[in-house]
XYZ file of C-alpha atoms in Angstrom:
706
model
C -65.739 111.931 229.087
C -64.793 112.133 225.832
C -62.272 109.650 225.056
C -61.314 108.521 220.677
C -60.559 104.778 222.120
C -57.795 104.126 219.148
C -56.813 100.605 217.374
C -53.904 101.094 219.719
C -55.818 99.611 222.892
C -56.688 96.822 220.791
C -52.806 95.770 220.127
C -53.250 97.187 216.788
C -50.230 99.935 216.434
C -52.973 102.711 215.896
C -52.552 106.653 216.285
C -54.616 108.983 218.225
C -56.645 111.091 215.751
C -55.302 114.446 214.972
C -57.184 117.496 216.659
C -58.329 114.655 219.869
C -58.775 116.082 223.524
C -55.534 117.061 225.521
C -56.651 115.079 228.855
C -55.867 116.057 232.427
C -52.699 114.116 233.777
C -54.152 111.911 235.953
C -56.182 111.573 233.465
C -54.101 110.375 230.803
C -51.497 107.894 234.070
C -54.750 106.488 234.173
C -54.497 105.538 230.408
C -51.720 104.303 230.344
C -51.736 102.069 232.717
C -54.924 100.326 231.282
C -53.128 100.055 228.358
C -50.077 98.808 229.170
C -52.187 96.185 230.964
C -54.055 95.475 227.438
C -50.297 95.126 226.047
C -49.615 92.517 228.561
C -52.796 90.055 228.510
C -52.846 90.769 224.843
C -49.144 89.818 224.657
C -49.325 87.275 226.516
C -52.795 86.238 224.090
C -50.687 85.512 221.255
C -48.079 83.677 222.480
C -51.386 81.786 223.326
C -52.437 81.696 219.625
C -48.564 81.280 219.209
C -48.662 77.386 220.292
C -52.317 77.029 219.276
C -51.091 77.542 215.607
C -48.151 75.715 215.941
C -49.607 72.619 217.038
C -52.336 72.920 213.725
C -49.656 73.260 211.596
C -47.842 69.552 212.540
C -51.510 68.368 212.583
C -51.168 69.439 209.438
C -48.725 68.410 208.155
C -48.888 64.949 209.595
C -52.241 64.287 207.996
C -50.901 66.163 203.923
C -47.930 63.125 204.623
C -51.297 60.397 205.335
C -52.827 62.206 202.011
C -50.165 61.461 200.673
C -50.065 57.437 200.648
C -53.013 55.570 197.822
C -55.516 56.106 200.776
C -59.023 57.609 200.828
C -58.527 61.355 202.456
C -60.386 61.484 205.532
C -63.251 63.410 206.477
C -61.601 66.595 208.744
C -62.550 66.702 211.947
C -64.622 69.784 213.779
C -63.799 72.990 214.415
C -64.094 73.823 217.768
C -65.436 77.635 218.428
C -61.049 78.779 219.245
C -59.776 77.578 216.688
C -62.790 79.354 215.017
C -61.752 83.273 216.213
C -59.707 85.615 214.239
C -56.161 84.879 214.788
C -53.267 86.402 213.588
C -51.637 84.215 210.712
C -48.854 83.666 209.272
C -49.156 82.419 206.006
C -46.341 81.040 204.326
C -46.431 78.566 201.546
C -47.197 74.933 202.893
C -49.968 76.720 205.395
C -53.459 74.932 204.587
C -56.606 76.669 202.651
C -59.918 75.433 201.334
C -57.756 75.697 197.663
C -55.613 72.669 199.000
C -58.316 70.324 200.011
C -60.171 71.605 196.594
C -57.843 70.473 194.767
C -56.609 67.079 197.007
C -61.091 66.221 196.651
C -61.451 67.053 192.945
C -57.697 65.733 191.460
C -57.700 61.848 193.773
C -55.898 60.198 190.557
C -53.499 63.343 189.593
C -52.190 62.141 192.891
C -51.756 58.408 192.212
C -50.904 58.113 188.898
C -47.146 58.268 190.429
C -48.306 54.812 191.793
C -48.923 52.974 186.869
C -46.796 50.661 187.090
C -43.706 50.436 184.064
C -45.018 46.952 182.874
C -47.159 43.627 184.366
C -45.987 40.677 183.153
C -47.734 38.127 181.807
C -47.875 34.480 182.814
C -48.585 31.738 180.396
C -49.079 28.263 182.421
C -48.040 28.694 186.011
C -45.125 25.186 187.820
C -44.378 24.144 183.783
C -42.470 26.901 182.810
C -40.173 24.357 181.617
C -42.546 22.828 179.098
C -43.597 26.260 177.965
C -42.357 25.506 174.351
C -44.193 22.293 174.084
C -46.877 23.507 174.988
C -46.536 25.711 172.336
C -47.374 23.066 169.411
C -50.660 23.502 170.221
C -50.859 26.520 171.303
C -49.988 26.922 167.154
C -52.577 24.608 165.919
C -54.817 25.806 167.891
C -53.950 29.772 166.460
C -53.536 27.769 162.958
C -57.300 26.631 162.271
C -58.967 29.613 163.435
C -57.432 32.267 161.327
C -57.129 29.531 158.665
C -61.099 29.043 158.986
C -62.371 31.964 159.839
C -60.159 33.576 156.995
C -61.259 30.428 154.762
C -65.085 32.159 155.618
C -65.411 35.242 155.272
C -63.609 33.778 151.504
C -65.942 31.960 151.077
C -69.082 34.332 151.536
C -66.974 37.303 148.842
C -66.407 34.993 146.493
C -70.178 33.009 145.957
C -72.649 35.678 145.236
C -75.255 32.598 146.546
C -74.140 33.463 149.838
C -75.075 37.111 149.498
C -77.666 36.625 152.403
C -78.540 38.295 155.536
C -77.709 34.840 157.388
C -73.699 34.978 156.124
C -73.654 38.030 156.475
C -73.969 37.626 159.258
C -72.085 34.283 159.517
C -68.985 36.330 157.754
C -69.425 38.492 161.163
C -68.922 36.396 163.635
C -65.957 34.617 161.020
C -64.323 38.688 161.732
C -65.182 38.838 165.179
C -63.403 35.990 166.084
C -60.085 36.523 163.577
C -59.891 39.755 166.059
C -60.474 37.681 168.987
C -57.238 35.586 167.833
C -55.157 37.874 166.382
C -55.541 40.711 169.819
C -54.024 37.994 171.676
C -51.506 35.711 169.185
C -48.538 38.174 169.525
C -48.384 37.630 173.780
C -49.291 34.720 174.567
C -46.854 33.319 171.649
C -43.920 35.625 173.398
C -45.101 34.670 176.770
C -43.877 30.715 175.074
C -41.134 31.139 172.175
C -39.365 33.776 174.087
C -40.836 34.770 177.708
C -41.535 37.629 177.003
C -43.527 38.144 179.879
C -42.696 42.362 179.902
C -45.344 44.807 178.657
C -45.966 48.086 179.033
C -49.466 49.210 180.920
C -50.852 51.686 177.800
C -50.137 48.190 176.278
C -52.335 46.306 178.603
C -55.017 49.077 178.259
C -54.800 48.240 174.485
C -54.747 44.874 174.322
C -58.106 44.906 176.703
C -59.805 47.190 174.885
C -60.012 44.771 171.728
C -60.156 41.465 173.607
C -62.809 43.504 175.110
C -64.779 44.670 172.417
C -64.421 41.983 170.288
C -65.907 39.820 172.993
C -68.663 42.124 173.336
C -69.335 42.622 169.542
C -69.574 38.561 169.230
C -72.256 38.439 171.989
C -73.997 41.336 169.401
C -73.541 38.503 167.025
C -74.780 35.864 167.955
C -78.486 38.473 169.172
C -78.251 39.373 165.756
C -77.898 36.017 163.803
C -81.207 34.983 166.537
C -82.901 37.442 165.256
C -81.716 36.604 162.127
C -83.438 32.426 162.352
C -86.419 34.170 164.236
C -88.004 36.520 161.134
C -86.850 33.875 159.000
C -89.543 30.949 160.977
C -91.539 32.901 162.644
C -91.793 34.979 159.849
C -90.688 33.659 156.183
C -92.729 36.317 153.757
C -91.357 39.677 155.593
C -87.441 37.766 155.892
C -86.697 39.696 152.698
C -88.314 42.819 153.475
C -86.789 43.166 156.787
C -82.714 41.943 156.853
C -81.983 44.094 154.396
C -78.615 45.313 152.763
C -78.778 48.044 153.683
C -80.207 47.988 157.389
C -77.927 44.862 157.833
C -75.352 47.665 157.952
C -76.343 49.844 160.020
C -76.719 46.445 162.629
C -72.753 46.157 161.733
C -72.180 49.636 163.081
C -73.987 49.260 165.921
C -72.628 46.688 166.613
C -68.874 48.316 166.510
C -70.447 51.124 168.135
C -72.073 50.000 171.484
C -68.771 47.636 172.184
C -66.683 50.210 171.704
C -68.920 52.759 173.853
C -69.143 50.720 176.655
C -65.865 50.098 177.310
C -64.456 52.987 176.951
C -65.443 54.402 179.917
C -64.333 50.788 181.746
C -60.503 51.768 180.491
C -60.499 54.610 181.077
C -61.644 54.088 185.128
C -58.746 51.926 185.622
C -56.558 54.705 184.679
C -57.575 56.147 188.233
C -56.291 53.185 189.931
C -52.736 52.964 192.080
C -51.148 49.253 191.228
C -48.565 49.145 193.937
C -48.754 45.829 194.822
C -47.055 42.973 192.472
C -47.677 43.353 188.503
C -47.737 39.788 188.223
C -51.047 38.680 185.851
C -51.681 35.156 186.251
C -52.934 35.146 182.383
C -50.918 34.857 178.756
C -52.916 38.336 178.210
C -54.749 40.972 180.081
C -58.004 40.475 181.221
C -59.926 43.283 183.032
C -60.702 41.434 186.151
C -56.740 39.718 186.081
C -55.436 43.542 186.264
C -58.288 44.873 188.336
C -57.011 43.378 190.936
C -53.490 44.507 191.627
C -54.715 47.655 192.388
C -53.812 48.683 195.751
C -56.918 51.330 195.630
C -60.644 50.665 196.297
C -62.174 49.632 193.016
C -65.811 49.112 194.230
C -66.500 51.602 190.959
C -65.045 49.616 187.896
C -66.111 45.846 190.417
C -69.686 47.793 190.356
C -68.915 49.743 186.255
C -67.714 46.753 185.105
C -71.186 43.797 186.331
C -73.206 46.884 184.917
C -71.195 46.648 181.338
C -71.355 42.863 181.320
C -75.103 42.883 182.274
C -75.914 45.451 180.233
C -74.385 43.178 177.045
C -73.068 39.912 177.526
C -76.372 38.990 179.820
C -79.482 41.366 178.263
C -78.092 39.142 174.961
C -77.966 36.204 176.118
C -81.835 36.762 177.664
C -83.163 37.797 173.937
C -80.778 34.926 172.765
C -82.833 32.536 175.129
C -86.805 35.128 174.812
C -85.821 34.299 170.872
C -85.218 30.468 170.983
C -88.432 30.398 172.920
C -90.923 32.484 170.378
C -88.734 30.191 167.772
C -89.973 27.007 169.595
C -93.375 27.845 170.142
C -93.546 28.589 166.514
C -91.629 25.282 165.100
C -94.570 23.869 167.290
C -97.531 24.865 165.628
C -96.834 24.213 162.663
C -98.281 20.096 161.595
C -95.161 18.589 159.166
C -93.045 16.997 160.988
C -90.742 17.059 158.564
C -91.360 21.166 158.489
C -90.945 21.286 162.278
C -86.801 18.930 161.720
C -85.874 20.626 159.296
C -86.367 24.806 161.162
C -85.132 23.607 163.421
C -82.113 21.986 161.426
C -81.478 25.351 160.514
C -81.451 26.639 164.748
C -78.373 24.042 165.308
C -75.478 25.871 164.363
C -76.377 28.401 166.004
C -77.015 27.168 169.489
C -73.908 25.370 169.073
C -72.617 28.716 168.664
C -74.561 30.024 171.636
C -73.016 27.624 173.774
C -69.461 27.149 173.252
C -69.111 30.949 173.536
C -70.697 31.586 176.609
C -70.119 28.926 178.890
C -66.995 29.338 178.323
C -67.267 33.089 179.742
C -69.932 32.036 182.111
C -67.522 29.998 183.548
C -63.745 32.424 183.262
C -66.700 34.431 185.300
C -67.672 32.551 187.843
C -63.461 31.411 188.093
C -62.291 34.998 189.066
C -65.751 36.414 191.100
C -65.459 32.841 193.426
C -62.663 31.068 192.830
C -60.571 33.147 194.972
C -58.817 28.984 195.873
C -58.670 27.204 193.417
C -54.957 26.678 191.328
C -53.766 28.664 188.530
C -53.423 25.764 186.582
C -57.913 25.808 186.271
C -57.941 29.855 185.304
C -55.255 28.972 182.671
C -57.081 27.227 181.256
C -60.365 27.718 181.551
C -58.585 32.114 180.375
C -57.891 29.528 177.055
C -61.196 27.890 176.516
C -62.853 31.039 176.556
C -60.063 32.715 174.199
C -58.864 29.899 172.421
C -62.515 27.501 171.537
C -64.870 29.197 169.439
C -62.770 30.849 167.856
C -61.629 27.291 166.546
C -65.177 25.935 166.819
C -67.344 28.374 164.943
C -65.673 27.480 161.665
C -66.316 23.404 161.684
C -70.028 24.233 162.777
C -70.171 26.136 160.125
C -68.785 24.183 157.673
C -69.921 20.231 158.502
C -74.160 21.422 159.698
C -74.796 24.702 157.029
C -75.213 22.460 153.995
C -74.138 25.606 151.326
C -71.414 26.965 153.451
C -69.525 22.821 152.887
C -70.579 23.812 149.083
C -68.980 26.442 148.321
C -66.244 24.974 149.846
C -66.144 22.090 148.001
C -67.040 24.104 144.952
C -63.906 25.918 145.690
C -61.653 23.369 145.853
C -63.137 21.510 143.283
C -61.956 24.600 140.720
C -58.489 24.608 142.160
C -58.339 20.785 141.730
C -59.538 21.072 138.066
C -57.555 24.789 137.457
C -53.967 22.661 138.964
C -55.355 19.577 136.931
C -56.074 21.384 133.900
C -51.983 23.351 133.424
C -49.507 20.947 133.745
C -49.038 18.856 136.473
C -45.056 18.925 135.463
C -42.942 20.789 134.922
C -38.497 20.412 133.015
C -36.226 21.943 134.711
C -33.376 23.467 132.689
C -29.368 23.269 133.524
C -27.149 24.805 131.772
C -28.552 24.853 128.742
C -26.742 23.189 125.574
C -23.853 21.729 127.914
C -26.040 18.463 128.585
C -23.343 16.443 128.115
C -21.172 17.861 130.403
C -23.033 18.140 133.361
C -21.856 15.981 135.283
C -18.073 17.034 135.108
C -19.696 21.474 135.639
C -21.447 19.781 138.510
C -18.123 19.760 140.198
C -17.949 23.070 140.735
C -21.512 23.520 142.038
C -20.837 21.225 144.184
C -17.781 23.001 145.779
C -20.011 25.701 146.245
C -22.737 24.440 147.488
C -20.209 22.434 150.394
C -19.003 25.641 150.473
C -22.495 27.538 152.115
C -23.437 24.793 153.875
C -20.201 24.229 155.425
C -19.514 28.136 156.690
C -22.708 28.820 157.076
C -22.939 25.899 159.866
C -19.813 27.239 161.368
C -20.585 29.894 162.077
C -23.226 29.290 162.975
C -22.334 26.351 165.899
C -19.527 30.277 166.506
C -22.360 31.870 168.056
C -24.022 29.051 169.569
C -21.351 28.425 171.671
C -19.641 31.239 172.571
C -20.491 33.574 174.836
C -18.933 36.282 174.144
C -20.852 36.108 170.801
C -23.934 36.839 173.168
C -24.611 40.224 170.973
C -27.092 41.924 168.369
C -24.438 41.610 166.234
C -24.337 38.241 166.406
C -27.538 37.197 166.639
C -28.327 39.038 163.274
C -25.934 36.804 162.087
C -27.412 33.612 162.964
C -29.904 35.217 161.184
C -28.778 35.576 158.191
C -26.278 32.145 158.073
C -29.675 30.356 158.681
C -31.466 31.926 155.616
C -28.270 30.940 153.802
C -28.539 27.836 154.399
C -32.311 27.972 154.501
C -31.273 29.187 150.496
C -29.284 26.736 149.407
C -30.882 24.015 151.118
C -34.376 25.015 148.901
C -32.233 24.103 145.736
C -29.714 21.373 146.208
C -32.626 18.804 145.685
C -33.560 19.153 142.325
C -30.217 21.285 141.165
C -27.733 18.480 141.597
C -30.764 16.020 140.861
C -30.615 17.391 137.273
C -26.540 17.770 137.249
C -26.190 13.888 138.191
C -29.198 12.053 136.935
C -30.884 14.695 135.063
C -34.013 14.192 136.973
C -35.928 17.750 135.014
C -39.040 16.533 136.399
C -40.928 18.616 139.206
C -44.299 18.347 139.629
C -46.930 21.403 139.977
C -46.918 21.139 144.035
C -43.669 20.628 144.288
C -42.343 23.606 142.024
C -45.123 26.378 144.624
C -43.184 24.559 147.642
C -39.687 25.017 146.384
C -40.900 28.766 144.770
C -42.570 29.223 147.916
C -38.541 28.544 149.700
C -36.691 30.194 147.620
C -39.048 34.397 148.116
C -38.791 33.452 151.258
C -35.610 33.248 152.342
C -35.144 35.485 149.556
C -37.080 38.363 151.818
C -35.828 37.344 154.878
C -32.358 38.566 153.644
C -33.067 41.920 153.355
C -35.712 41.913 155.607
C -32.014 40.644 158.027
C -29.053 43.043 155.889
C -32.492 45.448 157.225
C -32.112 44.719 160.511
C -28.147 44.728 160.234
C -27.812 48.499 159.231
C -29.949 49.128 161.830
C -27.270 47.899 164.544
C -24.753 49.252 162.637
C -26.924 52.840 163.124
C -27.423 52.524 166.286
C -23.856 50.997 167.393
C -22.101 53.561 166.163
C -24.633 57.031 166.580
C -26.449 56.479 169.668
C -23.208 53.407 171.833
C -24.470 54.184 175.247
C -27.851 53.446 174.475
C -27.763 50.301 172.509
C -27.504 47.456 175.021
C -31.371 49.540 175.721
C -32.164 49.440 172.752
C -31.108 46.306 171.021
C -32.700 44.026 174.412
C -32.760 40.158 173.497
C -36.474 40.164 173.035
C -36.490 43.084 170.762
C -33.944 40.961 169.319
C -36.534 38.134 169.102
C -39.769 39.853 168.515
C -37.484 41.847 164.930
C -36.647 37.264 164.097
C -40.859 36.654 164.519
C -41.160 39.852 161.824
C -38.826 39.072 159.742
C -40.795 35.622 158.822
C -44.614 37.105 159.867
C -43.827 39.808 156.863
C -41.870 37.151 154.748
C -44.391 34.976 154.702
C -47.624 37.046 154.818
C -46.410 39.267 151.587
C -45.115 36.007 149.366
C -49.011 33.512 150.292
C -50.946 34.866 148.186
C -48.515 35.686 145.563
C -48.685 30.896 145.106
C -52.651 31.218 145.197
C -52.414 33.168 142.389
C -50.239 30.897 140.721
C -53.494 28.539 141.267
C -55.578 29.955 139.297
C -53.905 30.025 135.842
C -53.648 27.230 132.939
C -50.658 26.606 131.959
C -51.190 24.899 128.253
C -47.811 26.002 125.962
C -44.333 24.831 126.915
C -44.063 23.608 130.120
C -39.814 23.544 130.040
C -38.239 25.797 132.440
C -35.120 28.075 131.751
C -33.437 27.586 135.975
C -33.049 24.260 137.431
C -35.367 25.504 140.268
C -38.669 27.000 140.620
C -38.420 30.970 139.812
C -41.385 33.299 140.154
C -41.155 35.046 136.934
C -40.231 31.913 134.445
C -42.831 30.138 135.864
C -45.436 32.539 135.575
C -43.868 32.906 131.373
C -45.260 29.705 130.189
C -49.240 30.436 130.922
C -51.480 31.216 128.655
C -54.364 32.793 131.219
C -53.852 37.134 131.747
C -50.958 37.391 134.317
C -51.825 41.073 134.683
C -53.024 40.683 138.603
C -49.632 38.575 139.032
C -47.057 40.962 137.795
C -48.376 43.872 139.369
C -48.581 41.882 142.744
C -45.016 40.453 142.591
C -43.911 43.652 141.642
C -45.353 45.354 144.292
C -44.154 41.936 146.396
C -41.078 42.914 145.550
C -40.907 46.399 145.540
C -42.211 47.080 149.274
C -39.688 44.106 150.876
C -36.159 44.583 148.486
C -36.854 47.957 147.027
C -37.608 49.056 150.714
C -35.662 47.638 152.409
C -32.562 48.917 150.524
C -33.845 52.059 150.353
C -33.820 52.046 153.935
C -29.889 50.445 154.007
C -28.577 53.268 152.015
C -30.553 55.631 153.958
C -28.533 54.456 157.243
C -25.298 53.636 155.696
C -25.466 56.854 153.814
C -26.179 59.064 157.172
C -23.232 61.414 158.538
C -22.463 59.142 161.798
C -22.753 55.748 160.210
C -20.211 58.089 157.236
C -17.104 58.393 160.148
C -16.319 54.615 161.004
C -17.988 52.721 158.362
C -15.367 51.249 156.666
C -13.999 49.646 160.263
C -17.260 48.506 161.816
C -19.361 48.629 158.489
C -17.383 46.513 155.575
C -18.708 42.956 156.416
C -22.736 45.325 155.981
C -21.075 46.691 152.870
C -19.844 43.639 151.284
C -22.794 41.562 152.264
C -25.737 44.412 151.095
C -23.150 44.380 147.550
C -23.161 40.525 147.535
C -26.916 40.377 147.787
C -28.264 42.463 145.273
C -26.107 43.062 143.183
C -27.124 39.595 142.039
C -31.311 40.399 142.666
C -31.073 42.954 140.736
C -29.554 42.081 137.692
C -31.451 38.770 137.370
C -35.251 41.075 137.747
C -33.741 43.558 135.376
C -33.511 39.973 132.590
C -36.706 38.850 133.248
C -38.285 42.196 133.058
C -36.008 42.814 129.929
C -33.887 41.043 128.454
C -36.154 37.906 126.881
C -33.930 37.369 123.340
C -30.644 37.537 125.463
C -28.586 33.880 125.198
C -30.289 31.079 127.703
C -26.779 31.104 129.815
C -26.805 34.357 130.888
C -29.943 33.566 132.446
C -28.730 30.624 133.505
C -25.735 32.495 135.444
C -27.497 35.199 136.809
C -29.380 32.836 138.061
C -27.151 30.570 139.713
C -24.684 33.488 140.191
C -28.220 34.568 142.448
C -28.666 31.545 144.121
C -25.492 30.457 145.735
C -22.826 33.740 145.648
C -24.502 35.215 148.928
C -24.463 31.543 150.681
C -21.263 30.884 149.581
C -19.429 34.910 150.659
C -21.197 36.203 153.288
C -19.127 33.747 155.879
C -15.473 34.869 153.977
C -16.115 37.419 154.242
C -17.759 37.324 157.723
C -14.534 35.067 158.525
C -11.983 37.129 156.724
C -14.142 41.365 158.127
C -14.858 40.298 162.222
C -11.657 40.093 164.464
C -14.498 38.598 167.154
C -15.571 35.488 164.524
């Protein structure tokens, strides 16, 4: 019997083929009965399969929910043969697929990126938070010693041609890495101690870690290069100059930088795959890799293994090679017959051995504490971390200055040259009050005393009101308190010399006292210019973006702006004062003002002052000039113009009374050679006294809250 089976028999909804033979009714009836039986069985099977599918779907959804947790992916259970049978599935958007599994397997870090912390919180000295301001004093001293000491080492090696040798090139590399290590942590550490500025973003933390560990690995490499230098100098002195040429030293320097960078980049990238869902409080005042890694709630075995590999392949390998080089050096020295030559050979290595010891001992101690000191007090972690960070940069300049004869001689030569310069110059300058009216100085002092009293009392009252009134603890008044502080500093910087001339005719001032007075006058001038720029930015944000005003100008950011203002002025002005020390003063020693003013002092020199003039003009343009341009652009903006006459009158007045006398005095000194002396005196005193006197009056009259 020829029967064409159709898809209908398998419940797939097919049709009989056209042209199939017609069967008799009996056969046809049995066929329909068989078909109904098959359809009934198919329906029951379909219901069972639908129930299994629903159960499987629920299991898959449960597993998918588990995968959203920051845990490892669990292996999928083995499927039974029944589950592997082909079934009629209804595909939905949330159904499981091998593509989803592949995505979850190869993209785990992107799923975990939602657990990146917004900020970490740094820690100063745990348990002593109320004494952080006092603890900052020794830390500031250590930073000052480290930065100035390594800066002096670099300066001496660069300026002294007798030190242009391989040993001192490597020493300059060591000083450079120590400087980098200090500067990498200076801001966060002093921010924690001074302003309790504990927050640091995740990316900033990674950046700080890169520089801290980068300079650490570089210092280890430099110490290895220095041991190689000592090995060649002692074991093969005849070929020393041909082996360690300048080009090879440069290549070594590049290799040191590249080695540290390539070792660190993968280590920090591995941190970005971790999730941080625990506490975000770090145990140090800077970001340290093991400290950050401990806060992760995901598996850190890869990070730990890679970090350990990096430490062993850099600091570990370097220390072994340094030890091996000294074994060879000792073997070579012991073969020398003369005891004097042995002593001399060992003497050249004492500084390097000390540098190696003060670098590796704190580093190993910190690693051991992080590895095995889980139950150690937090104070121990903090102490060792700060020793590891600050002791090598502080001690290296001291060791090499004391133990290296050439460095010590270079220091002595530079100090004697400075003393010779100042002794050849005039030690005493003569100040001038009002030329031609010396007989009336006591009477002229009356208005000057009145102006000083007004400036000192007015700015002090502004500061007192802002400090004591909680309603004035807002960004605008914080900047106003900075303005009053700079005005007070400017007035006090000249008070003694000016009244000394008017009352006692005390015109003499020493060279160093003159330098100091110039520094403070110019520092407070640059700071006042910066404060006026900050106040313009404050008004701009308040007018153009009032809803975000409080979130943009937080107390921490205002404190950081204040520190930046002081740092900017100091860094720009220190070289200006140092450049004056190289000049000789063999002309008249009479200054044209009642205080020391940089262009006035510079004119008395009988040596070339072009470098001083160019640097002074650059400093003026990069501070007051740039600030004035930005203030003008902010005030001239459309958002500022609408409310300028209502909210910015005080600030515009302060800008005018500061910049007009400053520009006038600069023009008189630049182009007013034939102007009468009293014109110089009048403008110089207006520049000095008008802003401190007028600012409190303007802000008291025009600011309702004050």
